[in-house]
Amino acid sequence: MSLVPGMGIVRGMGLTLKRFFQPKATIRYPEVRADVAPKFRGRLQLLYDEWGTLKCETCFQCAQACPIECIDMGGIDTKGRFHVHWGPPETYGERREESAVRRSGRPVADAAFRRFDPVDTSALDEIMERHDYDPKALLAMLEETQAEYGYLPVGALKHISRVTGAWYAYIYGTASYYRHLRLEPPMIETVPAAGEAHVAIEQSYRSALDASLGYAVRGS
Amino acid sequence: MTTFLTTPREWPAILTGRVAALAADPSDLDTATRAGAFEGLRRAVRDLGRTGTIATVAASGLRGRGGAGFPTGEKWRAAATRPATERYVVANGYGADPAVRTDATLLATDPWGVVEGLAIAAFAVGATEAIIAVRADDAALVTLLEGAVLAAEEAGFLGDDVLGSGSRISMTVRPVQGAYMLGEETVLLKALAGRRGQPEQRPPYPAERGLFEKPTVVNNVQTLAAVPWIVREGGPAYAAIGAKASPGTILVQLRGPEGGGIAEVPLGTPLRELVRLTGGLGTRSLKALLVGGPTGGLLPADLIDTPYEYDALREVGAHVGSGSIVVADDRACVVDLARLLTKFSADEACGKTIPCRIGLRRLYEIGDRVATGRPKPTDMALMADLAHDVAASGLCEHERLATLPFTSGMRYFRSELDDHLLRSTCPAGVCHPIAVGAAATPGPG
Ligand SMILES: Cc1cc2nc3c(=O)[nH]c(=O)nc-3n(C[C@H](O)[C@H](O)[C@H](O)COP(=O)(O)O)c2cc1C
Ligand code: SF4
Ligand code: FES
């Protein structure tokens, strides 16, 4: 605040006058292009090809690379399941719900998503004890955990991580890879026979092959 | 129980030689030893020694039956000469191709050949841990193998003091399940180590750095089952069988319009004779031979005299692969077939490399557009480009081979593809909603 009345406007006009004699910032775009900082990435825009198909492959590369985590992504994994974490589990798993609210104001849209409920770990401790807490036996531990709980609760995976010292991402990677392991409770409570998850897929391949060869009645 | 197809009498039965004797009870060790089981191991341990055994296998020219045809002797030597505190040998009995039962049938009809072959491999490379990896869904087979390993151990063929030589071989049966890719050797080793089943870059090959980072020999069960015979009869005797660069016999899974089954055939047998083994074509005419399973190549009828052997098949755009040979007659459409196979390969891709995960899916989608009459004008060029890029950027063999159905289709059945693309017709009358036969689109004139 100034004591002399009118001093503010004089200062303002002074700045205008100073700028007036400075070199102009206008560039003759598009003939001339401004220098852009090498880190500038522009606006994120998803492009369509000439037939109107979205070019984004949901490959998660950008979400994984984005340093400020401004890219979120939902998608279907190679096995046709929609329960993938947004982005790689290593980066997103733990903060998923919190980030979804922060960024979109809405909770996670994925219906299969469950909070990381703590589980009763006494059975789990016995299983790990049997395998000497050795991550080399992780697959067997996970199979037995699934037999115990019916599925692999995230709380159980975290407990295994804490106790064996194996990274959560490592355990999640193994758990989400094998078809017979599941991360959600099954719709119908049955104990699947060994190898069942894969056998059905193989059967459908065989019958599709027969149909394609004309050895069996063709489907639609 | 699957039986073997009858083959010409003069074809040698190296893998299936004991099957008849064991037919009543494959788990009977006494019958098996009377029929010659574990004589090879005895000879390896008592007469040949480590390097002698490896030299014998190398001299036989035996190549891996898991599909790639890598020389077995070389693989063993690499693992044996690598300095290490511990080495492993693994019998790959996973049998990934859903339409092929050769490896499982071999294990179920004569488990002893594989147990003995694996013991010889362990002895030769100096491994103390031997693992037989099989599918978890075949519970009866797992039990049979566990029994066989136990019996062999009690008889002194395995265990702490193999045939009084002081060598230790402890063998275990490990059931694995849950993915097609488990057949690939680096994936199988990951599963055995409790890790996510995605392939590793090779080299380093498992023989240098495998299970738990130790030198590991992974061999197909058929490769191992041939080893006792080789050690018994000598390398040159085996090298004299089959094709010159690919000696020996192999189990093939045949399927044709008139029938099929499993047969032991010498490598180098012309495809024509294998088609004859399926019972021929009846009244139908031959359209294509799918050689190599889901990632196999589609060969036209005029290549029917190609010898069934690693190098010759690679040259024409197919491969031994899972040992499957499927006869497609005039009822099949090449586009429809290639689309189905590519979809399977795309669904089963592990997702580690992006060209494989996304490229194969796009390849399937292009094929699907062509088959359903909605192709884009650039689709044929796009398909060729994409197939090339996927194969060229491959991390594992799956990715390099999975484009074969479409690339061989484009190579040999171009006119059929063009019928779909340019004239919206499917000559075989399979694809819909494309009009059936030539009566489809009204021509300009
Ligand atoms: C996708 C894929 C699936 C495979 N499946 C099998 C299989 O089921 N059984 C097998 O023995 N080898 C399979 N292989 C080959 C193995 O990677 C490996 O080459 C083989 O087990 C080595 O044994 P060999 O030297 O006796 O052939 C597969 C390879 C790939 C790329
Ligand atoms: S997900 Fe992959 S394809 Fe989609 S925008 Fe990101 S980087 Fe591009
Ligand atoms: S199957 Fe895993 S990269 Fe191709």
CSV table of C-alpha atoms in Angstrom, one decimal, chain B residues 38-54 56 76 115-127 156-169 227-228 231-232:
chain,number,residue,atom,x,y,z
B,38,PHE,CA,18.3,-99.9,-16.8
B,39,GLU,CA,20.9,-101.8,-18.9
B,40,GLY,CA,21.8,-98.5,-20.5
B,41,LEU,CA,22.3,-96.8,-17.1
B,42,ARG,CA,24.4,-99.8,-16.0
B,43,ARG,CA,26.6,-99.4,-19.1
B,44,ALA,CA,26.9,-95.6,-18.7
B,45,VAL,CA,27.9,-95.9,-15.0
B,46,ARG,CA,30.2,-99.0,-15.3
B,47,ASP,CA,31.7,-98.7,-18.8
B,48,LEU,CA,31.3,-95.3,-20.3
B,49,GLY,CA,31.7,-92.9,-17.5
B,50,ARG,CA,30.5,-89.3,-17.7
B,51,THR,CA,32.4,-88.0,-20.8
B,52,GLY,CA,32.0,-91.3,-22.5
B,53,THR,CA,28.2,-91.2,-22.1
B,54,ILE,CA,28.0,-87.7,-23.4
B,56,THR,CA,28.0,-91.6,-27.2
B,76,TRP,CA,24.6,-82.0,-22.0
B,115,VAL,CA,13.2,-92.6,-15.7
B,116,GLU,CA,16.3,-94.4,-17.0
B,117,GLY,CA,17.0,-91.7,-19.6
B,118,LEU,CA,16.8,-89.0,-17.0
B,119,ALA,CA,19.0,-90.9,-14.6
B,120,ILE,CA,21.6,-91.3,-17.4
B,121,ALA,CA,21.4,-87.6,-18.1
B,122,ALA,CA,21.8,-86.8,-14.4
B,123,PHE,CA,24.8,-89.1,-14.2
B,124,ALA,CA,26.4,-87.7,-17.4
B,125,VAL,CA,26.1,-84.0,-16.5
B,126,GLY,CA,26.8,-84.6,-12.8
B,127,ALA,CA,23.4,-83.5,-11.5
B,156,GLY,CA,19.3,-99.1,-6.4
B,157,PHE,CA,19.0,-97.5,-9.8
B,158,LEU,CA,18.4,-94.1,-8.1
B,159,GLY,CA,19.2,-92.7,-4.7
B,160,ASP,CA,22.3,-92.2,-2.7
B,161,ASP,CA,24.5,-94.8,-4.4
B,162,VAL,CA,23.5,-95.4,-8.0
B,163,LEU,CA,24.4,-99.0,-8.9
B,164,GLY,CA,27.2,-98.9,-6.4
B,165,SER,CA,29.0,-96.1,-8.2
B,166,GLY,CA,28.8,-93.6,-5.3
B,167,SER,CA,26.9,-91.1,-7.4
B,168,ARG,CA,23.7,-89.7,-5.9
B,169,ILE,CA,20.6,-89.0,-8.0
B,227,VAL,CA,18.9,-92.3,-24.5
B,228,PRO,CA,19.0,-95.8,-22.9
B,231,VAL,CA,23.8,-96.0,-24.7
B,232,ARG,CA,23.1,-99.7,-25.0
